[in-house]
Amino acid sequence: MKPLVSIITINYNESEVTLDLLQSIRTLTYPNYEIIVVDNASPNDNPDKIKEKYPEITLIKSKENLGFAGGNNLGVKQAKGDYLLFINNDTIVPKDFIESLVQTLQDDETIGMVSPKIKFHWDPTLIQYAGYTPMSHWTIRNNSIGYHQKDNGDFDAEGETQSIHGAAMMVPKSIVEKVGMMTEIYFLYYEEHDWAEMIKRAGYKIYYQPKSYILHKESVSTGKFSPLKTYYISRNRILFARRNFKPFQLWISLLFQCFVSIPKNSFMFIVKRQNEHLKAFWKAIFWNLKNSATIG
């Protein structure tokens, strides 16, 4: 018997999008999995229709919007699987994408997390993720390897990478039991990078497995460029550094933020007359100042 895989996905006002994912999951060739859908207190959606169309799933209806980490953690608490597969609801999966991920984790118990190759749904010939570069101690940003490049075989080498991609990541349940679940202070963005750092500090590797892939519609919930996204990315970028950088690295990054990043972004939003983004950006800065002693 193959080990049980718990597939966990979050729905927020996107039942139709979630139904598309579940339709693709039904074609999976992997023989042993369960599906957990967490509805994050959708205000303008009826998640019950997901259960009606796919009665085999476990539908958890949260009473409040817990964000990415909180919603997934709610699913973890119900999961029975040996392996936990966290996957965005705005993805489509090919029928054989689970096998290689499970095999990777079974073959090397020092691997704590694995992500597949991620390609764009709107153009499956283009890559979104083929691993990550290290997080810069200046900008507190990393780069997705292969981003917007053709899937021509150049990114087909599996191996250790610096961070995981939250759109699709598989983690052994034993690792979660040792290291803990995702911290919920982020709400949106950077929480998977933070979790990867926790798992690396525990002595495990982060892995990229291109034998598996998914198609990602990207940012359906929050919008590709919304004030909400501006706020959480700006807030959490600094929060990530505060939680994960060593003191000297943190001072470097904070100096860069104060004298380069913050003035540059403010100027950009002013010039483009993006007042809502400017407000969201400064709200993110003030959150970190107000919560200087809080790192989750």
Short mmCIF file of C-alpha atoms in Angstrom, two decimals:
data_model
loop_
_atom_site.label_atom_id
_atom_site.label_comp_id
_atom_site.label_asym_id
_atom_site.label_seq_id
_atom_site.Cartn_x
_atom_site.Cartn_y
_atom_site.Cartn_z
CA MET A 1 0.00 0.00 0.00
CA LYS A 2 1.30 3.43 -0.95
CA PRO A 3 1.54 5.94 1.93
CA LEU A 4 -1.49 8.16 2.43
CA VAL A 5 -1.14 11.70 1.06
CA SER A 6 -3.33 14.44 2.53
CA ILE A 7 -4.03 17.07 -0.13
CA ILE A 8 -4.85 20.37 1.58
CA THR A 9 -6.18 23.42 -0.26
CA ILE A 10 -7.83 26.68 0.81
CA ASN A 11 -10.95 28.22 -0.68
CA TYR A 12 -11.76 31.91 -0.31
CA ASN A 13 -14.60 33.23 -2.46
CA GLU A 14 -13.47 30.94 -5.30
CA SER A 15 -15.62 27.83 -5.34
CA GLU A 16 -15.54 27.60 -9.14
CA VAL A 17 -11.72 27.84 -9.13
CA THR A 18 -11.52 25.19 -6.42
CA LEU A 19 -13.86 22.93 -8.39
CA ASP A 20 -11.48 23.09 -11.38
CA LEU A 21 -8.63 21.90 -9.15
CA LEU A 22 -10.72 19.07 -7.73
CA GLN A 23 -11.71 17.98 -11.21
CA SER A 24 -8.02 17.59 -12.11
CA ILE A 25 -7.31 15.80 -8.81
CA ARG A 26 -9.92 13.19 -9.69
CA THR A 27 -7.72 12.05 -12.58
CA LEU A 28 -4.72 11.29 -10.31
CA THR A 29 -3.08 7.92 -10.78
CA TYR A 30 -1.71 7.88 -7.22
CA PRO A 31 -3.93 5.36 -5.39
CA ASN A 32 -4.00 6.59 -1.79
CA TYR A 33 -4.95 10.16 -0.93
CA GLU A 34 -7.49 12.25 0.91
CA ILE A 35 -8.62 15.78 0.04
CA ILE A 36 -9.17 18.48 2.64
CA VAL A 37 -10.70 21.78 1.52
CA VAL A 38 -10.59 24.59 4.08
CA ASP A 39 -13.00 27.43 3.43
CA ASN A 40 -11.49 30.55 5.00
CA ALA A 41 -14.83 32.14 6.01
CA SER A 42 -15.70 33.19 2.45
CA PRO A 43 -18.06 36.18 2.69
CA ASN A 44 -19.33 36.02 -0.90
CA ASP A 45 -19.34 32.33 -1.67
CA ASN A 46 -21.16 29.13 -0.77
CA PRO A 47 -18.54 26.43 -0.20
CA ASP A 48 -21.21 23.79 0.36
CA LYS A 49 -21.46 23.32 -3.41
CA ILE A 50 -17.86 22.03 -3.36
CA LYS A 51 -18.92 19.21 -1.05
CA GLU A 52 -22.06 18.59 -3.11
CA LYS A 53 -20.09 18.08 -6.32
CA TYR A 54 -17.18 16.26 -4.66
CA PRO A 55 -18.63 14.33 -1.70
CA GLU A 56 -15.35 12.46 -1.18
CA ILE A 57 -13.64 15.58 0.21
CA THR A 58 -13.45 16.74 3.81
CA LEU A 59 -14.80 20.31 3.90
CA ILE A 60 -13.73 22.43 6.87
CA LYS A 61 -15.53 25.75 7.25
CA SER A 62 -13.52 28.18 9.34
CA LYS A 63 -15.50 30.75 11.31
CA GLU A 64 -12.95 33.43 10.45
CA ASN A 65 -10.41 34.15 7.73
CA LEU A 66 -7.19 32.68 9.14
CA GLY A 67 -4.97 33.56 6.19
CA PHE A 68 -2.74 31.18 4.25
CA ALA A 69 -0.90 29.65 7.20
CA GLY A 70 -3.89 29.53 9.53
CA GLY A 71 -6.14 27.93 6.93
CA ASN A 72 -3.55 25.31 6.04
CA ASN A 73 -2.86 24.62 9.72
CA LEU A 74 -6.56 23.96 10.20
CA GLY A 75 -6.26 21.34 7.46
CA VAL A 76 -3.14 19.83 9.05
CA LYS A 77 -5.05 19.22 12.28
CA GLN A 78 -7.56 17.06 10.35
CA ALA A 79 -5.03 15.34 8.09
CA LYS A 80 -4.40 11.62 8.47
CA GLY A 81 -1.70 11.29 5.80
CA ASP A 82 1.97 10.34 6.09
CA TYR A 83 2.67 13.17 3.66
CA LEU A 84 0.95 16.55 3.51
CA LEU A 85 0.54 18.21 0.11
CA PHE A 86 -0.30 21.90 0.36
CA ILE A 87 -1.60 23.17 -2.97
CA ASN A 88 -3.18 26.43 -4.08
CA ASN A 89 -6.75 26.13 -5.29
CA ASP A 90 -5.84 28.13 -8.43
CA THR A 91 -3.78 25.26 -9.84
CA ILE A 92 -4.36 22.35 -12.18
CA VAL A 93 -2.49 19.09 -11.65
CA PRO A 94 -1.51 16.38 -14.15
CA LYS A 95 -2.51 12.84 -13.30
CA ASP A 96 0.96 11.59 -12.29
CA PHE A 97 2.34 14.54 -10.32
CA ILE A 98 2.19 12.99 -6.81
CA GLU A 99 4.31 9.89 -7.40
CA SER A 100 7.65 11.68 -7.88
CA LEU A 101 7.13 13.91 -4.84
CA VAL A 102 6.41 10.96 -2.56
CA GLN A 103 9.33 8.98 -3.99
CA THR A 104 11.68 11.91 -3.39
CA LEU A 105 10.78 12.08 0.29
CA GLN A 106 10.91 8.30 0.70
CA ASP A 107 14.35 8.02 -0.93
CA ASP A 108 15.98 10.69 1.26
CA GLU A 109 14.71 11.28 4.78
CA THR A 110 16.94 14.34 5.13
CA ILE A 111 14.62 16.20 2.73
CA GLY A 112 12.05 18.15 4.75
CA MET A 113 10.06 19.78 1.95
CA VAL A 114 9.73 19.32 -1.81
CA SER A 115 8.09 21.42 -4.53
CA PRO A 116 7.46 20.42 -8.14
CA LYS A 117 8.22 22.52 -11.19
CA ILE A 118 5.54 25.19 -11.47
CA LYS A 119 4.42 26.45 -14.87
CA PHE A 120 1.97 29.17 -15.83
CA HIS A 121 -1.55 28.01 -16.60
CA TRP A 122 -1.94 30.72 -19.24
CA ASP A 123 1.17 29.45 -21.04
CA PRO A 124 2.37 25.98 -19.95
CA THR A 125 5.59 26.43 -21.95
CA LEU A 126 6.74 29.08 -19.43
CA ILE A 127 8.18 28.34 -16.00
CA GLN A 128 7.16 30.16 -12.84
CA TYR A 129 9.31 28.20 -10.37
CA ALA A 130 12.28 25.86 -10.68
CA GLY A 131 13.77 26.50 -7.25
CA TYR A 132 14.73 29.71 -5.41
CA THR A 133 17.90 31.74 -5.05
CA PRO A 134 19.01 32.63 -1.49
CA MET A 135 17.15 35.43 0.29
CA SER A 136 19.14 38.66 -0.11
CA HIS A 137 20.22 40.22 3.18
CA TRP A 138 19.95 43.65 1.53
CA THR A 139 16.58 43.57 -0.24
CA ILE A 140 14.96 40.68 1.71
CA ARG A 141 13.92 39.25 -1.64
CA ASN A 142 14.71 36.04 -3.47
CA ASN A 143 14.32 35.14 -7.13
CA SER A 144 12.44 32.27 -8.64
CA ILE A 145 14.85 30.28 -10.81
CA GLY A 146 13.61 29.88 -14.38
CA TYR A 147 10.94 32.56 -14.02
CA HIS A 148 9.27 33.30 -17.38
CA GLN A 149 11.79 31.12 -19.20
CA LYS A 150 10.89 28.37 -21.66
CA ASP A 151 10.48 24.86 -20.29
CA ASN A 152 13.04 23.49 -22.72
CA GLY A 153 14.88 21.07 -20.42
CA ASP A 154 17.30 23.58 -18.91
CA PHE A 155 15.53 23.35 -15.55
CA ASP A 156 15.07 19.59 -15.32
CA ALA A 157 17.84 18.90 -12.81
CA GLU A 158 16.42 17.96 -9.42
CA GLY A 159 18.21 19.01 -6.29
CA GLU A 160 18.44 21.04 -3.14
CA THR A 161 17.14 24.62 -3.33
CA GLN A 162 16.97 27.59 -0.99
CA SER A 163 13.23 27.79 -0.45
CA ILE A 164 9.89 26.22 -1.18
CA HIS A 165 6.95 27.48 -3.26
CA GLY A 166 3.67 27.82 -1.39
CA ALA A 167 1.57 27.03 -4.47
CA ALA A 168 2.61 23.37 -4.18
CA MET A 169 4.72 21.85 -1.43
CA MET A 170 4.84 18.39 0.11
CA VAL A 171 6.03 17.89 3.68
CA PRO A 172 6.22 14.64 5.67
CA LYS A 173 3.87 14.75 8.63
CA SER A 174 6.76 13.61 10.83
CA ILE A 175 8.60 16.85 9.97
CA VAL A 176 5.59 18.94 10.98
CA GLU A 177 5.43 17.05 14.27
CA LYS A 178 9.12 17.79 14.93
CA VAL A 179 9.36 21.38 13.66
CA GLY A 180 5.82 22.67 14.07
CA MET A 181 3.26 24.11 11.68
CA MET A 182 3.53 27.38 9.76
CA THR A 183 3.56 30.47 11.93
CA GLU A 184 0.31 32.42 11.52
CA ILE A 185 1.62 35.95 12.13
CA TYR A 186 2.20 36.56 8.39
CA PHE A 187 -1.42 35.96 7.24
CA LEU A 188 -0.39 36.20 3.56
CA TYR A 189 3.01 35.94 1.84
CA TYR A 190 6.45 34.90 3.13
CA GLU A 191 5.04 32.24 5.49
CA GLU A 192 6.29 29.37 3.32
CA HIS A 193 9.78 30.92 3.22
CA ASP A 194 9.69 31.29 6.99
CA TRP A 195 8.61 27.64 7.35
CA ALA A 196 11.43 26.56 5.03
CA GLU A 197 13.90 28.40 7.28
CA MET A 198 12.47 26.63 10.34
CA ILE A 199 12.87 23.28 8.64
CA LYS A 200 16.42 24.05 7.45
CA ARG A 201 17.42 25.09 10.97
CA ALA A 202 16.18 21.68 12.13
CA GLY A 203 18.73 20.09 9.78
CA TYR A 204 16.58 19.22 6.77
CA LYS A 205 16.92 20.07 3.08
CA ILE A 206 14.51 21.92 0.80
CA TYR A 207 14.20 20.16 -2.55
CA TYR A 208 13.06 20.86 -6.12
CA GLN A 209 11.66 17.94 -8.09
CA PRO A 210 11.06 18.72 -11.81
CA LYS A 211 9.77 15.22 -12.59
CA SER A 212 6.55 16.61 -11.19
CA TYR A 213 4.81 19.82 -12.26
CA ILE A 214 1.62 21.83 -11.83
CA LEU A 215 -0.03 24.68 -13.75
CA HIS A 216 -0.62 27.84 -11.71
CA LYS A 217 -3.20 30.53 -12.48
CA GLU A 218 -1.41 32.86 -10.00
CA SER A 219 -2.84 35.40 -7.53
CA VAL A 220 -6.51 34.73 -8.14
CA SER A 221 -7.45 35.44 -4.50
CA THR A 222 -5.56 38.67 -3.85
CA GLY A 223 -5.19 40.09 -7.35
CA LYS A 224 -1.91 40.31 -9.23
CA PHE A 225 -1.34 43.89 -8.04
CA SER A 226 -3.65 45.00 -5.26
CA PRO A 227 -3.20 47.24 -2.19
CA LEU A 228 -3.83 44.14 -0.06
CA LYS A 229 -0.88 42.42 -1.73
CA THR A 230 1.27 45.54 -1.38
CA TYR A 231 0.50 45.70 2.34
CA TYR A 232 1.25 42.09 3.23
CA ILE A 233 4.34 41.71 1.05
CA SER A 234 5.80 44.97 2.39
CA ARG A 235 4.93 44.15 5.99
CA ASN A 236 6.08 40.55 5.86
CA ARG A 237 9.32 41.18 4.03
CA ILE A 238 10.58 43.12 7.05
CA LEU A 239 8.97 40.67 9.48
CA PHE A 240 10.77 37.78 7.76
CA ALA A 241 14.12 39.51 8.26
CA ARG A 242 13.33 40.21 11.90
CA ARG A 243 12.47 36.55 12.49
CA ASN A 244 15.23 34.89 10.47
CA PHE A 245 18.28 37.12 9.97
CA LYS A 246 21.23 37.20 12.35
CA PRO A 247 21.77 40.58 14.07
CA PHE A 248 24.37 41.93 11.62
CA GLN A 249 22.36 40.74 8.61
CA LEU A 250 19.25 42.36 10.07
CA TRP A 251 20.98 45.72 10.50
CA ILE A 252 22.16 45.60 6.89
CA SER A 253 18.66 44.89 5.63
CA LEU A 254 17.00 47.52 7.82
CA LEU A 255 19.48 50.18 6.71
CA PHE A 256 18.79 49.28 3.09
CA GLN A 257 15.03 49.47 3.72
CA CYS A 258 15.29 52.88 5.42
CA PHE A 259 17.61 54.58 2.94
CA VAL A 260 16.85 52.83 -0.36
CA SER A 261 13.74 50.66 -0.49
CA ILE A 262 11.25 52.79 1.45
CA PRO A 263 12.10 56.09 -0.32
CA LYS A 264 12.21 54.39 -3.73
CA ASN A 265 8.83 52.65 -3.31
CA SER A 266 7.18 55.74 -1.87
CA PHE A 267 8.42 57.84 -4.79
CA MET A 268 7.20 55.24 -7.28
CA PHE A 269 3.68 55.14 -5.82
CA ILE A 270 3.53 58.97 -5.75
CA VAL A 271 4.71 59.36 -9.35
CA LYS A 272 2.22 56.73 -10.55
CA ARG A 273 -0.52 58.31 -8.41
CA GLN A 274 -1.20 54.97 -6.76
CA ASN A 275 -2.44 56.46 -3.52
CA GLU A 276 -4.05 53.27 -2.19
CA HIS A 277 -0.79 51.39 -2.66
CA LEU A 278 1.13 54.21 -0.98
CA LYS A 279 -1.21 54.04 2.04
CA ALA A 280 -0.89 50.24 2.16
CA PHE A 281 2.89 50.46 1.93
CA TRP A 282 3.23 52.91 4.82
CA LYS A 283 0.69 51.00 6.87
CA ALA A 284 3.04 47.99 6.50
CA ILE A 285 6.04 50.04 7.66
CA PHE A 286 4.18 51.40 10.69
CA TRP A 287 2.98 47.89 11.60
CA ASN A 288 6.60 46.82 12.03
CA LEU A 289 7.43 49.92 14.04
CA LYS A 290 4.40 49.45 16.28
CA ASN A 291 5.10 45.74 16.69
CA SER A 292 8.87 45.97 17.00
CA ALA A 293 8.88 43.48 19.87
CA THR A 294 6.51 41.03 18.16
CA ILE A 295 7.90 38.41 15.81
CA GLY A 296 5.37 35.61 16.30
#
